[in-house]
Short mmCIF file of C-alpha atoms in Angstrom, two decimals:
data_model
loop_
_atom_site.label_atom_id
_atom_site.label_comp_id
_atom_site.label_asym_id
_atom_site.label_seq_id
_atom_site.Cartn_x
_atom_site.Cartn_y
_atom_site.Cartn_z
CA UNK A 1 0.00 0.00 0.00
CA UNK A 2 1.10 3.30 -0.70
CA UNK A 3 1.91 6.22 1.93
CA UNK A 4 1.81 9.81 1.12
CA UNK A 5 4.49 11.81 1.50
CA UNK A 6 4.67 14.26 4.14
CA UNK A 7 4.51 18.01 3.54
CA UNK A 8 6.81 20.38 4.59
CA UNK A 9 6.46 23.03 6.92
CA UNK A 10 6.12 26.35 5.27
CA UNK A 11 8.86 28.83 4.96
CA UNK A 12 7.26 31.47 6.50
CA UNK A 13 7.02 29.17 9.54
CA UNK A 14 10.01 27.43 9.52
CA UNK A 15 11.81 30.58 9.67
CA UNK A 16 9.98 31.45 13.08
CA UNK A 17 12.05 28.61 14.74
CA UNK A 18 15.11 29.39 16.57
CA UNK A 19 17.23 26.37 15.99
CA UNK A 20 21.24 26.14 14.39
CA UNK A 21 19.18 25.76 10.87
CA UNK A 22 17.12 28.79 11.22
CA UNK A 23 19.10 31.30 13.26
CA UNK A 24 22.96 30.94 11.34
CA UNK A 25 22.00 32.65 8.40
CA UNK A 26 19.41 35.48 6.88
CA UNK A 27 16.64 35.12 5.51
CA UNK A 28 17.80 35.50 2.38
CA UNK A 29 20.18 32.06 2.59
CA UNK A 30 18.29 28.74 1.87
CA UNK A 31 19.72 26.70 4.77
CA UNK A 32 20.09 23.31 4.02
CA UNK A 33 23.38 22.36 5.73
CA UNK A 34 22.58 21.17 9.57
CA UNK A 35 20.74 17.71 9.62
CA UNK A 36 17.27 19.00 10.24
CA UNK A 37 14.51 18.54 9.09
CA UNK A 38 11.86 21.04 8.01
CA UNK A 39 8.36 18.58 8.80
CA UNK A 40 6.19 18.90 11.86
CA UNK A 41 6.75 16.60 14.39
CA UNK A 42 4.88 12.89 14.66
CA UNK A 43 1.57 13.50 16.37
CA UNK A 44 2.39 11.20 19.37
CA UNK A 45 5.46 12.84 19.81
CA UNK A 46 3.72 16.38 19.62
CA UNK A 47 1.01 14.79 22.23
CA UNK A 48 3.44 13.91 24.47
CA UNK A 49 5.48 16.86 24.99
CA UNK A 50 2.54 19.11 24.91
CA UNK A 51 0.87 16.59 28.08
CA UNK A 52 4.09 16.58 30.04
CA UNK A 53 4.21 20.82 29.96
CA UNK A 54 0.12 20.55 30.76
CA UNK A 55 1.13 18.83 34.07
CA UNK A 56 4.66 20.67 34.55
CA UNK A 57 6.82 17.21 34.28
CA UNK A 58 9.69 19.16 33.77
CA UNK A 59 11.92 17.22 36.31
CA UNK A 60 14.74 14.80 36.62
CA UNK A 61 14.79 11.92 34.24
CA UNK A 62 13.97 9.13 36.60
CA UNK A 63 16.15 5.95 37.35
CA UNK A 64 14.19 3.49 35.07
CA UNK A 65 12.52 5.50 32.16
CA UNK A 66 11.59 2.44 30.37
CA UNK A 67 13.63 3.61 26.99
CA UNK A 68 15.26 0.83 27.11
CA UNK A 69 11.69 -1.59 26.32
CA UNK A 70 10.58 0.95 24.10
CA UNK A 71 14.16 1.00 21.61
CA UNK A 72 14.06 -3.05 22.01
CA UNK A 73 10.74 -3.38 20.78
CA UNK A 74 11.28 -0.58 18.11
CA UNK A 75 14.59 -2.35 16.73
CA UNK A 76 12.24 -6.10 16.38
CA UNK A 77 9.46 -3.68 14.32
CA UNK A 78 12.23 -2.24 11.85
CA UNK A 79 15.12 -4.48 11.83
CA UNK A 80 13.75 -8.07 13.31
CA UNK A 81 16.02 -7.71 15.37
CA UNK A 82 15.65 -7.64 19.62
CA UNK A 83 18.11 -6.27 22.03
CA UNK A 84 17.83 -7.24 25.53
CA UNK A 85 16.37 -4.45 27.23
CA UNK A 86 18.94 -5.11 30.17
CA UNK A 87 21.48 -3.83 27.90
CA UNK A 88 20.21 -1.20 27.15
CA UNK A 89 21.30 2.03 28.82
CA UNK A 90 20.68 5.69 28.01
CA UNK A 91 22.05 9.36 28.23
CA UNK A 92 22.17 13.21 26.55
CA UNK A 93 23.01 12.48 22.87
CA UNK A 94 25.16 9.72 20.46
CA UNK A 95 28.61 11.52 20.31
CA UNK A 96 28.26 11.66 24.27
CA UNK A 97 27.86 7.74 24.15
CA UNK A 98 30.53 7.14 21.59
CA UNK A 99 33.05 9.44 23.49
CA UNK A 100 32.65 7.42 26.80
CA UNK A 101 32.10 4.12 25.53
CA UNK A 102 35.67 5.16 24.09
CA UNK A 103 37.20 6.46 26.86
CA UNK A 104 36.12 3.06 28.41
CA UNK A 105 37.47 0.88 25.61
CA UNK A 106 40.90 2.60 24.82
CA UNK A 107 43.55 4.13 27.03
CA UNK A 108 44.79 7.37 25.94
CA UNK A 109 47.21 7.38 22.93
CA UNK A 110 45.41 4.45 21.52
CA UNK A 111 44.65 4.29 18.07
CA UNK A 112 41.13 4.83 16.68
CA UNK A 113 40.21 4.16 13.10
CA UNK A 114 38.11 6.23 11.43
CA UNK A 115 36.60 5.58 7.75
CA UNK A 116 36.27 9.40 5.74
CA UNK A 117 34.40 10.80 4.35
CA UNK A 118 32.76 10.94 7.71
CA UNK A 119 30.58 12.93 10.00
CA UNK A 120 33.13 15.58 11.52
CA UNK A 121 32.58 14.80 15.55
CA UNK A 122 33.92 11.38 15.19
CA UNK A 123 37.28 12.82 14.62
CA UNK A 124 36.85 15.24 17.60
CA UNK A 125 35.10 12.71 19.55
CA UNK A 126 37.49 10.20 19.02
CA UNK A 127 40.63 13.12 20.44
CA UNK A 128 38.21 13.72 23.08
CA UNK A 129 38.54 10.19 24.22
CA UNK A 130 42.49 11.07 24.52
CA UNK A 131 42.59 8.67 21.30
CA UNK A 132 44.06 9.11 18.49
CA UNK A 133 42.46 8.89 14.90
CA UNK A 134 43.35 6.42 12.07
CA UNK A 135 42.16 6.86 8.91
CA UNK A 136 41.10 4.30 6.75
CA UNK A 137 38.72 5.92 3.86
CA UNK A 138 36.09 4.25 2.58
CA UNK A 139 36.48 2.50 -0.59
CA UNK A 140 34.76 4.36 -3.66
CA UNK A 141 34.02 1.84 -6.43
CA UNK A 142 32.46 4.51 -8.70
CA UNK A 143 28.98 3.04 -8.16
CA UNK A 144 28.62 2.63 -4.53
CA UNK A 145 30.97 2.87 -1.40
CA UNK A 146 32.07 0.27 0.88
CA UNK A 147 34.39 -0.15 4.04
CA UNK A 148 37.53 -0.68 3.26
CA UNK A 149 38.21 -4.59 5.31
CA UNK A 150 41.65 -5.38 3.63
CA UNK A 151 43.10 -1.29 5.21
CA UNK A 152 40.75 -1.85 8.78
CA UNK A 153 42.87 -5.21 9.02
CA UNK A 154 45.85 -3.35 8.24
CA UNK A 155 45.00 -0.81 10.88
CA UNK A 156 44.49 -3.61 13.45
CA UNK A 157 46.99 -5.88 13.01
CA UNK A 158 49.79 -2.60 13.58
CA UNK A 159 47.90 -2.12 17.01
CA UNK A 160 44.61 -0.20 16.61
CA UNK A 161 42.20 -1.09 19.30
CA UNK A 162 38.89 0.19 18.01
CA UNK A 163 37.01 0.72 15.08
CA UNK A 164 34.51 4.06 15.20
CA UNK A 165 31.41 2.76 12.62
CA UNK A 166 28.80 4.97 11.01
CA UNK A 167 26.01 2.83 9.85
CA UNK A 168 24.63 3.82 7.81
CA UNK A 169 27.15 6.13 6.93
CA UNK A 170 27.10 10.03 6.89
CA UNK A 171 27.39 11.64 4.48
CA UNK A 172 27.53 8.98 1.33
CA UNK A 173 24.20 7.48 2.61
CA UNK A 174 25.87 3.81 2.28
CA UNK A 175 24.01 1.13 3.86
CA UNK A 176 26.94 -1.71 4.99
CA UNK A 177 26.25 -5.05 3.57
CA UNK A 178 25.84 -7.20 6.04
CA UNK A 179 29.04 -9.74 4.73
CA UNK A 180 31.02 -6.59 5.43
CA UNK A 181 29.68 -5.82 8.79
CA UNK A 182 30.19 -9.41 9.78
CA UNK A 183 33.68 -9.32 8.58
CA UNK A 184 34.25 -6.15 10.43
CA UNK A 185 33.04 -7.95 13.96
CA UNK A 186 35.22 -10.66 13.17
CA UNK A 187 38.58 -9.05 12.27
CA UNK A 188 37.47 -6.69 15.68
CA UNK A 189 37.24 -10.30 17.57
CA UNK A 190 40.66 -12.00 15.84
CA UNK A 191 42.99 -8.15 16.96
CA UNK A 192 41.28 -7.56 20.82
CA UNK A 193 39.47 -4.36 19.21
CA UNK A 194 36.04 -3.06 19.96
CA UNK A 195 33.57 -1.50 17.03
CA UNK A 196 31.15 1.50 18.49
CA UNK A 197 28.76 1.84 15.89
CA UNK A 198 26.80 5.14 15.29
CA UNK A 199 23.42 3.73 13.78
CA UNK A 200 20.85 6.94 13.68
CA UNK A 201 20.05 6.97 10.63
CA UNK A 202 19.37 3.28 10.36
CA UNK A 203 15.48 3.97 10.43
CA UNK A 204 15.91 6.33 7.34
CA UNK A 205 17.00 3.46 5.76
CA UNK A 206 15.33 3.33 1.76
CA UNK A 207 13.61 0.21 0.05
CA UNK A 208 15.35 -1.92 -1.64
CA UNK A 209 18.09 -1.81 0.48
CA UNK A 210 18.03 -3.31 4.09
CA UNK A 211 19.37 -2.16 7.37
CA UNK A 212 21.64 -4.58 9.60
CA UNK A 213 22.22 -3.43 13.31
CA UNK A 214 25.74 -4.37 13.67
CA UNK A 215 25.47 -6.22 16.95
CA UNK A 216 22.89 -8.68 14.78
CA UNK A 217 25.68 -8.97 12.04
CA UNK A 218 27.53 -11.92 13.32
CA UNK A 219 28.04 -13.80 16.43
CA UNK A 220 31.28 -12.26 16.94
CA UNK A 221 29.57 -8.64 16.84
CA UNK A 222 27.99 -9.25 20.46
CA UNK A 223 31.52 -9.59 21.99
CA UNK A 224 33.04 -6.82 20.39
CA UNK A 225 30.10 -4.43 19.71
CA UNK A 226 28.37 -1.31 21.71
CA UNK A 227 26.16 0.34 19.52
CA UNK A 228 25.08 4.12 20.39
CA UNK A 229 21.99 5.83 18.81
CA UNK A 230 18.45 7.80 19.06
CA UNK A 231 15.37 9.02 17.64
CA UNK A 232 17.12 12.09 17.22
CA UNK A 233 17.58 12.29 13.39
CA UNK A 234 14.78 10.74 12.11
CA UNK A 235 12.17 12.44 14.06
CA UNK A 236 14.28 15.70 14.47
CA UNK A 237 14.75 16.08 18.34
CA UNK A 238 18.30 16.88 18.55
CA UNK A 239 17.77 19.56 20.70
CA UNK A 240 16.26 16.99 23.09
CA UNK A 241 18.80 15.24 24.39
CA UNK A 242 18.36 11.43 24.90
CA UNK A 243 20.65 8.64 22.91
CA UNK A 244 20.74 4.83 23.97
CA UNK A 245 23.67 2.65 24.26
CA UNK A 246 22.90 -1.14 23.28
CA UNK A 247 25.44 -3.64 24.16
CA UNK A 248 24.87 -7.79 23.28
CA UNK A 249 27.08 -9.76 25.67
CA UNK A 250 27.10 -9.47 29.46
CA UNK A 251 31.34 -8.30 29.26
CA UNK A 252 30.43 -5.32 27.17
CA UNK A 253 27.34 -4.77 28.83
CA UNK A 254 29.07 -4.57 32.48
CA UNK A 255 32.08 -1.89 30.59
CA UNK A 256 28.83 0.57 29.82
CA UNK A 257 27.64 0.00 33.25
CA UNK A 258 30.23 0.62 35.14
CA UNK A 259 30.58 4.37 33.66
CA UNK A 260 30.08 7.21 35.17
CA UNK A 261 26.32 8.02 36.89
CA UNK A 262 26.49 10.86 35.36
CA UNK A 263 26.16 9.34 32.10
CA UNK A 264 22.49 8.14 31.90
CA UNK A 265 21.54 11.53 34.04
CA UNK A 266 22.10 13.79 30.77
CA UNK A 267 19.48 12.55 29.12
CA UNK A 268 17.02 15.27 29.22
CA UNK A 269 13.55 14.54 30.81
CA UNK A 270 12.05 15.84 27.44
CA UNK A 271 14.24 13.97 25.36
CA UNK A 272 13.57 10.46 26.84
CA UNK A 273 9.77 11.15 26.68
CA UNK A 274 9.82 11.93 23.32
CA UNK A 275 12.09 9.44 22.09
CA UNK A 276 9.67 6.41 23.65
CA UNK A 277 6.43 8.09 21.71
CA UNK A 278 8.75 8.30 18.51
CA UNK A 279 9.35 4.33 19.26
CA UNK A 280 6.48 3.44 19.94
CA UNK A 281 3.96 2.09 16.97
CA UNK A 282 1.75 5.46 17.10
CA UNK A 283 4.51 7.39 15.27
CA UNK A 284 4.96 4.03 12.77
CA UNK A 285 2.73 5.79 10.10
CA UNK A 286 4.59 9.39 10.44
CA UNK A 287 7.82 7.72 9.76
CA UNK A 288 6.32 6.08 6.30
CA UNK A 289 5.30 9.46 5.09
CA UNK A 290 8.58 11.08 6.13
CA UNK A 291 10.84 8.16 4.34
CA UNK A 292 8.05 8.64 1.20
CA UNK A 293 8.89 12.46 1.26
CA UNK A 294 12.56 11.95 1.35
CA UNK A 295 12.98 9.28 -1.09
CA UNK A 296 10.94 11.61 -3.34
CA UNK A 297 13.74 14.49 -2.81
CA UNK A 298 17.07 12.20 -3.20
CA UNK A 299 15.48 11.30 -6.56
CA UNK A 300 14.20 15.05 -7.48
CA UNK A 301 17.96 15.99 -6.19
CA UNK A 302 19.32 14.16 -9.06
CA UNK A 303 17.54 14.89 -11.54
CA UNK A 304 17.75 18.94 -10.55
CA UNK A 305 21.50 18.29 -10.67
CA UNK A 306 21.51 16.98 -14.60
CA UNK A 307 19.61 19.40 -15.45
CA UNK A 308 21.36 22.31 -13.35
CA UNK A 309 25.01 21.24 -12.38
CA UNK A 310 25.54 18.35 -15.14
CA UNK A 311 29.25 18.18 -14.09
CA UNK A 312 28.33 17.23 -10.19
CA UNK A 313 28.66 13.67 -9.27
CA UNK A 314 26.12 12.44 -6.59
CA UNK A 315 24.90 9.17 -6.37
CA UNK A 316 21.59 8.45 -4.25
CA UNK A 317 21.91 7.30 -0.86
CA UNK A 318 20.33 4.42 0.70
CA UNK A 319 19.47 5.99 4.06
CA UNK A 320 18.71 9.86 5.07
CA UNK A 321 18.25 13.12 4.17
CA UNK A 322 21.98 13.79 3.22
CA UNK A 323 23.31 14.03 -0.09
CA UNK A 324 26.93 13.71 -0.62
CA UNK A 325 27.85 15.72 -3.95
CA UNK A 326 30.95 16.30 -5.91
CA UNK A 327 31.13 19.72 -7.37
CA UNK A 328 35.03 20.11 -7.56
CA UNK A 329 34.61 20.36 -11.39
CA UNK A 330 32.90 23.90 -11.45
CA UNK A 331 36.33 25.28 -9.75
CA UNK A 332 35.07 26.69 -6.71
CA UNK A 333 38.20 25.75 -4.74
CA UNK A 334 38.63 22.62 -2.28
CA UNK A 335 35.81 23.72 -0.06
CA UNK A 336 33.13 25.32 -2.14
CA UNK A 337 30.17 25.89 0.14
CA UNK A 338 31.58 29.40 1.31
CA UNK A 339 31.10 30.70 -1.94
CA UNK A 340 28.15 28.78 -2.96
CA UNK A 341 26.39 30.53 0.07
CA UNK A 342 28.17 33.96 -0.76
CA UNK A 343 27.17 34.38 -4.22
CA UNK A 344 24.28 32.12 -4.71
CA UNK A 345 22.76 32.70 -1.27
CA UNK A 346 22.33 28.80 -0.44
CA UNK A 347 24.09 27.51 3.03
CA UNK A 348 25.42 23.65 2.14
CA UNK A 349 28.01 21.77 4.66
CA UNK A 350 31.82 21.73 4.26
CA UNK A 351 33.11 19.01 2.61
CA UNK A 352 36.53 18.99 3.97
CA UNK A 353 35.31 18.73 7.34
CA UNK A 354 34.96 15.45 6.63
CA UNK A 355 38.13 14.29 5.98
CA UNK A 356 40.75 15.35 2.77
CA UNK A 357 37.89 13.17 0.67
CA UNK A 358 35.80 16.10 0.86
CA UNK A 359 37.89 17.98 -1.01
CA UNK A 360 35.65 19.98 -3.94
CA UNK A 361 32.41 18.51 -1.73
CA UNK A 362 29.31 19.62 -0.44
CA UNK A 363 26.51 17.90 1.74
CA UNK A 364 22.80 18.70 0.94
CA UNK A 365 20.39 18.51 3.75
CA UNK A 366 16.88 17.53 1.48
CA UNK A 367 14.92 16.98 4.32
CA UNK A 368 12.88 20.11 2.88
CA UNK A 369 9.86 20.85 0.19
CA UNK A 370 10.49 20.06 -2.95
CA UNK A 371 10.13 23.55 -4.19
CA UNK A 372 13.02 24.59 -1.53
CA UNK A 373 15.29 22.14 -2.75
CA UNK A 374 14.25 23.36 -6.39
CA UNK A 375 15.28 26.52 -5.83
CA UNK A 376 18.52 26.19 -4.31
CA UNK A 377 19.75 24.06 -6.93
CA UNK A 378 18.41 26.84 -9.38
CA UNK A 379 20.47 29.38 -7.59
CA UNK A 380 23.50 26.91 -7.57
CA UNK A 381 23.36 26.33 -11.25
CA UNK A 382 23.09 30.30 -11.89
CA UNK A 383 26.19 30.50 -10.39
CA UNK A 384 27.74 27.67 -12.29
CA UNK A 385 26.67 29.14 -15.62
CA UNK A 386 27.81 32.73 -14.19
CA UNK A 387 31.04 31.57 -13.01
CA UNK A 388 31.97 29.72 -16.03
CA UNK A 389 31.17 32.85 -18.01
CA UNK A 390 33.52 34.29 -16.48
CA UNK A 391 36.10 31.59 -16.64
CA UNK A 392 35.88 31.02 -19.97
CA UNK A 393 35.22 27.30 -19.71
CA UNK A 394 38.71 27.06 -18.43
CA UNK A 395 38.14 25.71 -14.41
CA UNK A 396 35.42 23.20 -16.30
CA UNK A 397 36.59 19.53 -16.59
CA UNK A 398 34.53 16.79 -17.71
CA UNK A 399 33.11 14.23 -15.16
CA UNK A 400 29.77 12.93 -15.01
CA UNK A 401 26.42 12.33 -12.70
CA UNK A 402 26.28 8.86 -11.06
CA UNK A 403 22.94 8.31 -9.62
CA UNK A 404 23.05 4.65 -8.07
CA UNK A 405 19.76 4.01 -8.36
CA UNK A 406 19.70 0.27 -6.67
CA UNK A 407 21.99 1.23 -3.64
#
């Protein structure tokens, strides 16, 4: 059965919001470079928060806020897959879990590998951790991307002890096979190493492909694996703060235990209760409209792009709102979105932030209306056409679109 999309907010009232999206720019800058999103919120979510100010439940998140049945029950829905709930702990956000799941995993000057192009806080997080990073980049096969096994075995064997995973990844939108994954937990399990795996955008995660928690990869995964994630992305609550951290074998359940108390009390009253109601089955629906909406806009992205920016590459993710896109052939220097939202007025993330594969990048948030994403791309390819101009062709090299359109 089908499932509409959902509609965007409208400008006019996304721009009341006071959130990093709506308050870094003017309005005269199309923001599309913070992951989030510009929908309302799920209606159980919305009746939630809106109950708990009614009654002024504005405390302390208490000892047992039953997150922890909620995200197990939520994981068998999506994935099949069912944590035990006693392994389940919580607390403020996911780079707060992956930093002390770290710290409790390495000792300082440890190695920490790393695969780039990749969300910028793991390499802070990781330094935070009083680690140290180790790149291994992802492998780019011109079609797809995958981790690169052969360079994380590498990595291991000379002495790294853990392996920071996104999955799915941010920003190529690459869903890991599950082979790959199970490889990964076993090469962790052969070298002593642990894998933290970032997984919120798993419930992003677009037909045909097919989501695989990475504690459920392999047997080996359990003994090696702490996974750390929220509702936070999909159902755009980051400024809630409430993350869980799912272990799958009593050892690395008792390491996530025995951290600090104050761990589990930064998750935010707020963010707890509305992570369980976006869990729970009542927001089910809302999260088929949302994943209807976006898979509309990854498409609409690249088609916009052939007919706008025909040098860009981009290929369509398989999870999230994120679009990874290669503009480096337009000349706008190894980190284009300052002048992209100088001149054509549209605010896209750094692409060297993520690593020197960035280089000539952008990332485009399309968790937005059509018509916004539209228009930015119009602006974009004005510039192109107005920079070339003035170039004389001469920056211009030829490359090509590659939208992966099975992946």
């Amino acid at each position: 059965m089908s499932v509409s999309p959902l509609q965007a907010l409208p400008l006019e009232l996304l721009r009341q919001r006071t959130s990093t999206k709506w308050r870094s720019y003017g309005d005269d800058v199309i923001p599309m470079f913070v992951a989030e999103t510009d929908f309302a919120l799920a209606p159980a979510i919305t009746a939630a928060l809106q109950r708990a100010v009614e009654i002024g439940d504005t405390g302390y998140t208490p000892p047992r806020p039953g997150i922890d049945l909620d995200f197990a029950d939520y994981a068998q829905r999506r994935w099949g897959w069912r944590p035990d709930p006693a392994k389940i702990r919580w607390t403020g956000d996911v780079m707060m879990g992956v930093v002390e799941v770290l710290r409790a995993v390495t000792s300082p000057g440890d190695r920490v590998v790393v695969t780039p192009p990749v969300y910028p806080p793991f390499y802070d997080t990781v330094e935070e951790a009083g680690a140290v990073v180790e790149r291994v980049p992802l492998l780019d096969h011109g079609d797809r991307w995958s981790l690169d096994l052969d360079g994380i075995e590498r990595a291991l064997a000379d002495g790294a002890r853990s392996v920071l995973l996104c999955n799915p990844h941010n920003p190529t939108g690459t869903v890991h096979a599950r082979e790959s994954l199970a490889a990964l937990a076993r090469l962790a399990h052969r070298y002593g190493a642990t894998v933290v795996s970032d997984e919120i955008h798993a419930p992003l995660t677009h037909a045909p492909a097919v989501f695989t928690p990475f504690l459920d990869a392999a047997p080996e995964a359990a003994a090696v694996g702490y996974t750390v994630t929220s509702a936070s992305k999909t159902y755009n609550l980051a400024g809630l703060k409430c993350a869980v951290i799912v272990t799958g074998s009593e050892e690395t359940a008792a390491v996530v235990r025995a951290l600090p108390w104050e761990v589990e009390w930064r998750a935010g009253l707020f963010g707890v209760i509305a992570n369980r109601a976006a869990f729970a089955p009542d927001s089910d629906q809302w999260l088929e409209g949302l994943l209807a909406a976006l898979d509309h806009n990854r498409r609409l992205l690249a088609d916009l792009l052939t007919e706008h920016l025909p040098l860009a590459r981009y290929r369509i993710p398989d999870a999230g709102f994120l679009a990874w896109v290669d503009v480096s052939a337009y000349g706008w220097g190894d980190n284009p979105a300052p002048f992209i939202r100088r001149e054509a007025k549209v605010a896209l993330h750094h692409g060297p932030l993520f690593g020197e594969e960035g280089v000539g990048h952008v990332r485009i948030n399309v968790g937005c209306d059509p018509e916004v994403l539209r228009d930015a791309i119009e602006r974009i390819g004005r510039l192109a056409v107005a920079t070339d101009a003035d170039a004389g062709g001469s920056s211009i090299v030829e490359t090509s679109l590659v939208a992966s359109e099975d992946r």
